[in-house]
PDB file of C-alpha atoms in Angstrom:
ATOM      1  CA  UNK H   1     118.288  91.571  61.689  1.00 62.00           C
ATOM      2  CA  UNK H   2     120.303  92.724  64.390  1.00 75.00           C
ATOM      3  CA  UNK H   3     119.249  92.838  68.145  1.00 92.00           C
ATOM      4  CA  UNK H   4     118.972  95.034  70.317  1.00 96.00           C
ATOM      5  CA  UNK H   5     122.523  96.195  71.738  1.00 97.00           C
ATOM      6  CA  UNK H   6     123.010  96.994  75.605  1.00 97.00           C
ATOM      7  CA  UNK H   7     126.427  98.927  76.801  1.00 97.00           C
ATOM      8  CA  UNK H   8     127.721  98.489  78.757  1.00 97.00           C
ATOM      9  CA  UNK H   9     127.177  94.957  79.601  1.00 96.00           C
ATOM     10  CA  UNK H  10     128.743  95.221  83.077  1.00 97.00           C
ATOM     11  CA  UNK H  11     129.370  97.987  85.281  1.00 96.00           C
ATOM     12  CA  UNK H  12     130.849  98.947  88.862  1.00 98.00           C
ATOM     13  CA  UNK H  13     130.365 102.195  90.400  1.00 97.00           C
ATOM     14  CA  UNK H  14     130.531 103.954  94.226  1.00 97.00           C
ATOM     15  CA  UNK H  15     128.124 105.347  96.338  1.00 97.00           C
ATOM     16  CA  UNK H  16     127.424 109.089  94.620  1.00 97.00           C
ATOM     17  CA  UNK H  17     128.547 108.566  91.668  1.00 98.00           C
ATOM     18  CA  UNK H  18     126.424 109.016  87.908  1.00 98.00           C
ATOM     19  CA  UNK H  19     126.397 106.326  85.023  1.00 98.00           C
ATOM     20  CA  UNK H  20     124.989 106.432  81.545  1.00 98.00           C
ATOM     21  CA  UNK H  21     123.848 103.637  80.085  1.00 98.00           C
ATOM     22  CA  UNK H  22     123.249 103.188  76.123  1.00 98.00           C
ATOM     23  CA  UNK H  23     120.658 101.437  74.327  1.00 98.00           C
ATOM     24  CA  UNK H  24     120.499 100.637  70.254  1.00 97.00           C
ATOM     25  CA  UNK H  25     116.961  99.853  69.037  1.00 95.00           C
ATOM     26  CA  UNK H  26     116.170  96.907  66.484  1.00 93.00           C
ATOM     27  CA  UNK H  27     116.303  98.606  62.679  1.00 92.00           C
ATOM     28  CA  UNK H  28     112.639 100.598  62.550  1.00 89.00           C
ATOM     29  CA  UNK H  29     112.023 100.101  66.127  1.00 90.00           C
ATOM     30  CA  UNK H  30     110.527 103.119  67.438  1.00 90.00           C
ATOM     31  CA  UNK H  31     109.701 102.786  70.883  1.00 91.00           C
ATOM     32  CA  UNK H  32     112.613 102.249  73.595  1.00 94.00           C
ATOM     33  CA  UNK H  33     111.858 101.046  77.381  1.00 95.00           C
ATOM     34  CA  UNK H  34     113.618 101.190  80.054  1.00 97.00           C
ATOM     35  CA  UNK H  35     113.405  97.980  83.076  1.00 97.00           C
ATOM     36  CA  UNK H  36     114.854  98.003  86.333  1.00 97.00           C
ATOM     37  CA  UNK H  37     115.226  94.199  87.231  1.00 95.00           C
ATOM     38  CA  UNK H  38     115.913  93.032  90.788  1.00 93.00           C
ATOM     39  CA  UNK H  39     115.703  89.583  92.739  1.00 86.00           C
ATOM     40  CA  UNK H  40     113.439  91.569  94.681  1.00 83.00           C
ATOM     41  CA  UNK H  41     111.087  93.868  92.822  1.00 86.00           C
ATOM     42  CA  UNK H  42     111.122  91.842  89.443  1.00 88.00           C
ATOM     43  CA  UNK H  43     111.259  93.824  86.324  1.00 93.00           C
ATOM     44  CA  UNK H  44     110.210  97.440  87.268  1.00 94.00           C
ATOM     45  CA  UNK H  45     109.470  99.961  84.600  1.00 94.00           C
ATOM     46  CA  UNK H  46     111.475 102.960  84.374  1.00 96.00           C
ATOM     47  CA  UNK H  47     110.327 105.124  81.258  1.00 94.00           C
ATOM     48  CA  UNK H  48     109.071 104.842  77.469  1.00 93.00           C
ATOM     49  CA  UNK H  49     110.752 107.305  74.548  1.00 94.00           C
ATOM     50  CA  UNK H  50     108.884 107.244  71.151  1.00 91.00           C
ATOM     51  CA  UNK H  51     109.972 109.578  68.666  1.00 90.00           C
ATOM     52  CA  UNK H  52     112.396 111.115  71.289  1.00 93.00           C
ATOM     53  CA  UNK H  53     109.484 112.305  73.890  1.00 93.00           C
ATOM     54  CA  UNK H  54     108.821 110.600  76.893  1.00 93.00           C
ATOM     55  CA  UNK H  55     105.418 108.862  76.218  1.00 90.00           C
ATOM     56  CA  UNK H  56     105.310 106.948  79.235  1.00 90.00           C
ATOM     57  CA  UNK H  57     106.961 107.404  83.105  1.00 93.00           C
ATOM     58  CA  UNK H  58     107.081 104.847  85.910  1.00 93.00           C
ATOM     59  CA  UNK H  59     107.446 105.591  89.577  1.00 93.00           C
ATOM     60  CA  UNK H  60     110.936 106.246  89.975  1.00 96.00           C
ATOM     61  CA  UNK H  61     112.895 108.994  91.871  1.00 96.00           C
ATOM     62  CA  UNK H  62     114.270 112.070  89.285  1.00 96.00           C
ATOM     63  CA  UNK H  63     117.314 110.689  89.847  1.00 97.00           C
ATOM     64  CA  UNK H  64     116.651 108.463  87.124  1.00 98.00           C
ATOM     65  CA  UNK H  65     116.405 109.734  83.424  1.00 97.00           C
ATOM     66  CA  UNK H  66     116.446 109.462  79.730  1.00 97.00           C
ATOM     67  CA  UNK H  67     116.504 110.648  76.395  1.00 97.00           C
ATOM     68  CA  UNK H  68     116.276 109.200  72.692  1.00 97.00           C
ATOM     69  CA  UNK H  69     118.217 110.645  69.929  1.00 96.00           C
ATOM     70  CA  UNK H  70     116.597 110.673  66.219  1.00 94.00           C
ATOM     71  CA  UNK H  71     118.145 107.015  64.999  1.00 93.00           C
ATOM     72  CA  UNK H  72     115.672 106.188  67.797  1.00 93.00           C
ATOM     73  CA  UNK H  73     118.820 105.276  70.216  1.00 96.00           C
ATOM     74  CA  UNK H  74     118.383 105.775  73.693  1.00 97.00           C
ATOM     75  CA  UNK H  75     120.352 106.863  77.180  1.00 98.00           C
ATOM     76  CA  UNK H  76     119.604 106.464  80.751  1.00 98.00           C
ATOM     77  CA  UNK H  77     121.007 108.155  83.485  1.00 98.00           C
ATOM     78  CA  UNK H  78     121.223 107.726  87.264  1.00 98.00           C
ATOM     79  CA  UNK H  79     122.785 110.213  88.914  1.00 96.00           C
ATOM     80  CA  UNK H  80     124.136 110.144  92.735  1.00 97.00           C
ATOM     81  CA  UNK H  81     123.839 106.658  92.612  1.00 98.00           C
ATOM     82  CA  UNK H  82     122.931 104.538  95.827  1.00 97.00           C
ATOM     83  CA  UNK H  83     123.284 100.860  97.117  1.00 97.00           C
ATOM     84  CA  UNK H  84     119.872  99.956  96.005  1.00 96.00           C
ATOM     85  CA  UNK H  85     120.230 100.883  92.619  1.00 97.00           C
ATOM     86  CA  UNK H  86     122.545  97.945  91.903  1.00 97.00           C
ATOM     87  CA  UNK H  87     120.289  96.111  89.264  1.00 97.00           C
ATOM     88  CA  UNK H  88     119.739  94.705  85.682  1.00 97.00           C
ATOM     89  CA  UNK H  89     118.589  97.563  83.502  1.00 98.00           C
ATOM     90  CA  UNK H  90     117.007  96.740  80.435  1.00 98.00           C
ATOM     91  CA  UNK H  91     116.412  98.041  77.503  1.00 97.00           C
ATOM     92  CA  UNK H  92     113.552  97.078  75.601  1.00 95.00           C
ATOM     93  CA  UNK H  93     111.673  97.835  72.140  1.00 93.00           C
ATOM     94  CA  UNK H  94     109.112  98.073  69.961  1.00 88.00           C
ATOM     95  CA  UNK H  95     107.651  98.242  66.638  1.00 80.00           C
ATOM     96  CA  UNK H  96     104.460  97.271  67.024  1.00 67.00           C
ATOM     97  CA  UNK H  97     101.787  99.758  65.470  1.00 59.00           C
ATOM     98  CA  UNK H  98      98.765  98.368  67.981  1.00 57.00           C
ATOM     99  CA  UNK H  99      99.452  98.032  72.173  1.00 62.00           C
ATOM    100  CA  UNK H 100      99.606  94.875  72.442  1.00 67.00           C
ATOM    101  CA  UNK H 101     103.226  94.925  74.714  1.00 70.00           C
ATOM    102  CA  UNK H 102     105.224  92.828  72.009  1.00 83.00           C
ATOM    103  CA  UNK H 103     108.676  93.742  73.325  1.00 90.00           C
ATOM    104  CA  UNK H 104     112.077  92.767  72.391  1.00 93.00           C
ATOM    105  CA  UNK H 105     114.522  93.001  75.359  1.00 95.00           C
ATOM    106  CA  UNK H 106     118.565  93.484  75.088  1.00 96.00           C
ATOM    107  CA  UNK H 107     120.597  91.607  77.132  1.00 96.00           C
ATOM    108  CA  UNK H 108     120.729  94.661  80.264  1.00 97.00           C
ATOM    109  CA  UNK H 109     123.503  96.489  81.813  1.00 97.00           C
ATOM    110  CA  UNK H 110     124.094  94.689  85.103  1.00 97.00           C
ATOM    111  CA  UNK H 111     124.898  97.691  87.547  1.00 98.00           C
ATOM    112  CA  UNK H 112     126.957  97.329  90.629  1.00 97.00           C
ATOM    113  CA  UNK H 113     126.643 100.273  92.788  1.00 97.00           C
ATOM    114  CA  UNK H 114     129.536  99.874  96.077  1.00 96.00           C
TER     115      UNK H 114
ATOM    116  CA  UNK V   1      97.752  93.217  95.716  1.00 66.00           C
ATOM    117  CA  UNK V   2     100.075  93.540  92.802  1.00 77.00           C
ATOM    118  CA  UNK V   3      98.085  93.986  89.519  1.00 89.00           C
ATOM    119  CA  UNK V   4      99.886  90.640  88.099  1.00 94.00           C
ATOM    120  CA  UNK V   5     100.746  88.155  90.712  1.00 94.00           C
ATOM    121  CA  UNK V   6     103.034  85.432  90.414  1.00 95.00           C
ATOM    122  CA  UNK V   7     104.913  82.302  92.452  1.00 91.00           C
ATOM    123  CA  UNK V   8     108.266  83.053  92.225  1.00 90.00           C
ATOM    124  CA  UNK V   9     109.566  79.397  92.637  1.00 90.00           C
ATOM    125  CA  UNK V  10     111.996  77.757  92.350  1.00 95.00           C
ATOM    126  CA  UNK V  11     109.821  74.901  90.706  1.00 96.00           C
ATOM    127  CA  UNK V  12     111.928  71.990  90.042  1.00 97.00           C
ATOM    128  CA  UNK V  13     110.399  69.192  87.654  1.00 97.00           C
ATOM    129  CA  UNK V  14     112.499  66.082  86.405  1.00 97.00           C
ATOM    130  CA  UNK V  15     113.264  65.964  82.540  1.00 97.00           C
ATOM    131  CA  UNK V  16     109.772  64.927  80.510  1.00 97.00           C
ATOM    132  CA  UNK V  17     107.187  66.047  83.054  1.00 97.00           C
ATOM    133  CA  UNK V  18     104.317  68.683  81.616  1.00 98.00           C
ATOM    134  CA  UNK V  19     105.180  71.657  83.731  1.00 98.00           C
ATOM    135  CA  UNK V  20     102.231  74.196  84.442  1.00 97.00           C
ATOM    136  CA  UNK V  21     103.326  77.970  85.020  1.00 98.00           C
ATOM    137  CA  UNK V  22     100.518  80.239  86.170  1.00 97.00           C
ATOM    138  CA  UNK V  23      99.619  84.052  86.608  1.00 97.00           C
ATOM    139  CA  UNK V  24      96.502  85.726  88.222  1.00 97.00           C
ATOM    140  CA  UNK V  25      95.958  89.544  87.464  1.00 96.00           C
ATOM    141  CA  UNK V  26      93.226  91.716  88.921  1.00 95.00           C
ATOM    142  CA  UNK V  27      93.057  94.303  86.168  1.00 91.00           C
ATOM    143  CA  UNK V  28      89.805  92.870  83.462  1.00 91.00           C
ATOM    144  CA  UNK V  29      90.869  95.262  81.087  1.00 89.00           C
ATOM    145  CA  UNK V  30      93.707  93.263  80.199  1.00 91.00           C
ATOM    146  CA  UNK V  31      93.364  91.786  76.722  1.00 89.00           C
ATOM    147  CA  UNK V  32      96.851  90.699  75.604  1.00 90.00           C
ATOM    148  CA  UNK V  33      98.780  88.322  77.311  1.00 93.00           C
ATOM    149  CA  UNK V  34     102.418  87.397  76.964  1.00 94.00           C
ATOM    150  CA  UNK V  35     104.565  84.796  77.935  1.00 96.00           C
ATOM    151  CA  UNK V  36     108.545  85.677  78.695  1.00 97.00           C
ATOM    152  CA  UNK V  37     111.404  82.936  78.963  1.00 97.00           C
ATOM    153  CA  UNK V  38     114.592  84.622  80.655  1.00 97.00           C
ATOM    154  CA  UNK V  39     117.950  82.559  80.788  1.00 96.00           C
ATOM    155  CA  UNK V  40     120.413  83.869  83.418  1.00 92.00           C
ATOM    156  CA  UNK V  41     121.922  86.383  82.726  1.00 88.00           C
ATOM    157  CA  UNK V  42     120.231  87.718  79.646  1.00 92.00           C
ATOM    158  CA  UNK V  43     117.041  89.751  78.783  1.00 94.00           C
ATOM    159  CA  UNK V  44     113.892  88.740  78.448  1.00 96.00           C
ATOM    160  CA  UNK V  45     112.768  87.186  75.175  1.00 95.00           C
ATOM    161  CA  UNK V  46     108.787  86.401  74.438  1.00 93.00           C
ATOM    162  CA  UNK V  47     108.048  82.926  73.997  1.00 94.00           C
ATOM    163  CA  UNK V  48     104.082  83.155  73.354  1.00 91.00           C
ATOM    164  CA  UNK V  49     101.389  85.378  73.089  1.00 88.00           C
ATOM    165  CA  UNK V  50      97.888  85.464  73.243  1.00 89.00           C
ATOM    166  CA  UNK V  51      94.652  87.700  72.540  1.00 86.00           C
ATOM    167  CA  UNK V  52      91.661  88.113  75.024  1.00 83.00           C
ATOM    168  CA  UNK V  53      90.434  84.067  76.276  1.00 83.00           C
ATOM    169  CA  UNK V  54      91.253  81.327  74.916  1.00 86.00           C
ATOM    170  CA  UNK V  55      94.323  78.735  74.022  1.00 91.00           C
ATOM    171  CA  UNK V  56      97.744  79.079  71.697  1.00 93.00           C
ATOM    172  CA  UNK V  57      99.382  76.160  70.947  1.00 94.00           C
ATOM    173  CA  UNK V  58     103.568  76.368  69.853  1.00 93.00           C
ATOM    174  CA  UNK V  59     105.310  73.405  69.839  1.00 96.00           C
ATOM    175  CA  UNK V  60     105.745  71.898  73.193  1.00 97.00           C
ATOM    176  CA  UNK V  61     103.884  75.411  74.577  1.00 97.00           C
ATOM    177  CA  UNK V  62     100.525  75.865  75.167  1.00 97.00           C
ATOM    178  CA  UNK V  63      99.337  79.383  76.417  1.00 96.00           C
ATOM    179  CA  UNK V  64      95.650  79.216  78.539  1.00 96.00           C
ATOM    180  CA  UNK V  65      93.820  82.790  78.846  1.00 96.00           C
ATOM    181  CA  UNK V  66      90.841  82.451  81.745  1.00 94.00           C
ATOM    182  CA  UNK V  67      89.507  85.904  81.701  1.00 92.00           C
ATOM    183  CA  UNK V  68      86.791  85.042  83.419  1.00 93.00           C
ATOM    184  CA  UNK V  69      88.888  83.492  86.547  1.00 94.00           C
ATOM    185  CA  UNK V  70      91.806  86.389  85.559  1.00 95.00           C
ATOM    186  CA  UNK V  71      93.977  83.579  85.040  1.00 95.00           C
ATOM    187  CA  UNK V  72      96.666  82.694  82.856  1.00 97.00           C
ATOM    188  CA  UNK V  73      98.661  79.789  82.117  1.00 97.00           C
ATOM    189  CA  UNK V  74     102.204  77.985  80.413  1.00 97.00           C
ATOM    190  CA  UNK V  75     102.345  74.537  79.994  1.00 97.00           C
ATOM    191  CA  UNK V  76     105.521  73.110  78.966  1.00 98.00           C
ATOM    192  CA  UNK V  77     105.313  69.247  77.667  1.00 98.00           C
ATOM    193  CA  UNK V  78     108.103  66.860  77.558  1.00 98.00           C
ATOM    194  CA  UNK V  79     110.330  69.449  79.618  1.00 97.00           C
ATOM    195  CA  UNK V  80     113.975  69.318  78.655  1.00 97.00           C
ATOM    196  CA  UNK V  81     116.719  71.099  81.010  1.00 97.00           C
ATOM    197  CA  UNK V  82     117.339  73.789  78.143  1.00 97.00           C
ATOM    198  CA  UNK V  83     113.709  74.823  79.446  1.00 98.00           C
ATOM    199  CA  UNK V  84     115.283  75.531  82.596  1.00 98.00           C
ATOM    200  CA  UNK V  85     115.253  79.539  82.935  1.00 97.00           C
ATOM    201  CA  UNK V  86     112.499  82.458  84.606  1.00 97.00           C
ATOM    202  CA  UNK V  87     109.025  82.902  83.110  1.00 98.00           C
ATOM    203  CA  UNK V  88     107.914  86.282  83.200  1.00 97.00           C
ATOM    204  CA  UNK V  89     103.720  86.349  82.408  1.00 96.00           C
ATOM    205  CA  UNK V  90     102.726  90.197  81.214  1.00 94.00           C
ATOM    206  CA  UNK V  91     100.215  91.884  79.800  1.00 92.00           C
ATOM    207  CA  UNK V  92      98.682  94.783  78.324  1.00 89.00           C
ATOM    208  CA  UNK V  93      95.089  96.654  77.622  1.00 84.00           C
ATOM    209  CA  UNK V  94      93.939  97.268  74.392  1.00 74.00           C
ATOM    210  CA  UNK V  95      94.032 100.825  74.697  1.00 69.00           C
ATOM    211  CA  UNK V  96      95.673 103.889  76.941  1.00 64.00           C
ATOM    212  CA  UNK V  97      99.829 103.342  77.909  1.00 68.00           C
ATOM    213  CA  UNK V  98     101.748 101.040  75.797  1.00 69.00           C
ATOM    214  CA  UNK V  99     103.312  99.714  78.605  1.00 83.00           C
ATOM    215  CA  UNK V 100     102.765  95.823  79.745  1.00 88.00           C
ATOM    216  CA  UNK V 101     102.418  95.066  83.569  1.00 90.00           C
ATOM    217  CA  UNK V 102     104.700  92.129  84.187  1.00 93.00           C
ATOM    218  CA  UNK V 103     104.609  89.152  87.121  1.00 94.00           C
ATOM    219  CA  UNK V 104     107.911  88.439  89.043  1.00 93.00           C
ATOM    220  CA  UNK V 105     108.292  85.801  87.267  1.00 95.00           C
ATOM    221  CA  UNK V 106     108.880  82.055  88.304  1.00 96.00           C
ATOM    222  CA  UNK V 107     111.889  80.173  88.087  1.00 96.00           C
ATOM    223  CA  UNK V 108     111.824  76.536  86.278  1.00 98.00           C
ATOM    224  CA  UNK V 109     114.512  74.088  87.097  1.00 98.00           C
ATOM    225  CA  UNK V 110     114.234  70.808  84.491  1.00 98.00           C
ATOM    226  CA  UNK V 111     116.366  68.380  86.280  1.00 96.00           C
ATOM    227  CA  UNK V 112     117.891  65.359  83.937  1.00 94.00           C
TER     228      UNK V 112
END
């Protein structure tokens, strides 16, 4: 069974500048999360998608968004990008029918923001 | 106070020693608890996980649930240096967002 896939694996952008980063779901894997991981903050939670709606939203400026598609695949965006939001983002999943947090994680898009 | 709270580290243990890896939480309606190994430079991937109180036993892993102290635990016997990576506690409530809360995590070095 395939994981799940991160792209791109490693990215550099400037000051002001958008990325989109793509996330492919384990096979029947519903849910998709989005992580913001730093040395300082620790894994930060950006946003859930199940069944492409937002279910769940963390505390992050609008700057920062997403969508799922209907194969369950999922995009995040950052637009006018700052220092601070150089970071691990990760992408993580779910099929579990009860909340009990079982996620599987892809190996992140490691953002460098200059 | 962060919901889950966690020592960062670095812990550094030689090769063979039982290594003990700890979270406290304030939130009691936490019921599901999760243990995450991280290598550099990957994602997360869970390593153990337990419902409401009690122990979980997985090889050289043992997982500890104190819900009465709000206090979790790893313990890692006969420690190896492929051991050597961040451990991320989280956990969830039974009900509402499906979202777990995670600690920062606390990096393990397993010298030889």
């Amino acid at each position: 069974k395939a994981g799940v896939t991160q792209t791109p694996r490693y990215l550099i952008k400037t000051r002001g500048q958008q990325v989109t980063l793509s996330c492919s779901p384990i096979s029947g894997h519903r849910s998709v999360s989005w992580y913001q991981q730093t040395p300082g903050q620790g894994l930060q939670f950006l946003f859930e998608y199940f069944s492409e709606t937002q279910r769940n939203k963390g505390n992050f400026p609008g700057r920062f968004s997403g969508r799922q598609f209907s194969n369950s695949r999922s995009e995040m965006n950052v637009s006018t990008l700052e220092l601070g939001d150089s970071a691990l983002y990760l992408c993580a999943t779910s099929g579990a029918a009860l909340n009990t947090g079982e996620l599987f994680f892809g190996e992140g898009s490691r953002l460098t923001v200059l | 106070q962060k919901e889950v709270e966690q020592d960062p580290g670095p812990l550094s243990v030689p090769e063979g020693a039982i290594v003990s890896l700890n979270c406290t939480y304030s939130n009691s309606a936490f019921q599901y608890f999760m243990w995450y190994r991280q290598y550099s430079r990957k994602g997360p991937e869970l390593l153990m996980y337990t419902y409401s109180s009690g122990n979980k036993e997985d090889g050289r892993f043992t997982a500890q649930v104190d819900k009465s102290s709000k206090y979790i635990s790893l313990f890692i016997r006969d420690s190896q240096p492929s051991d050597s990576a961040t451990y991320l506690c989280a956990m969830t409530t039974s009900g509402g967002s499906y979202i777990p809360t995670f600690g920062r995590g606390t990096s393990l070095i397993v010298h030889p």
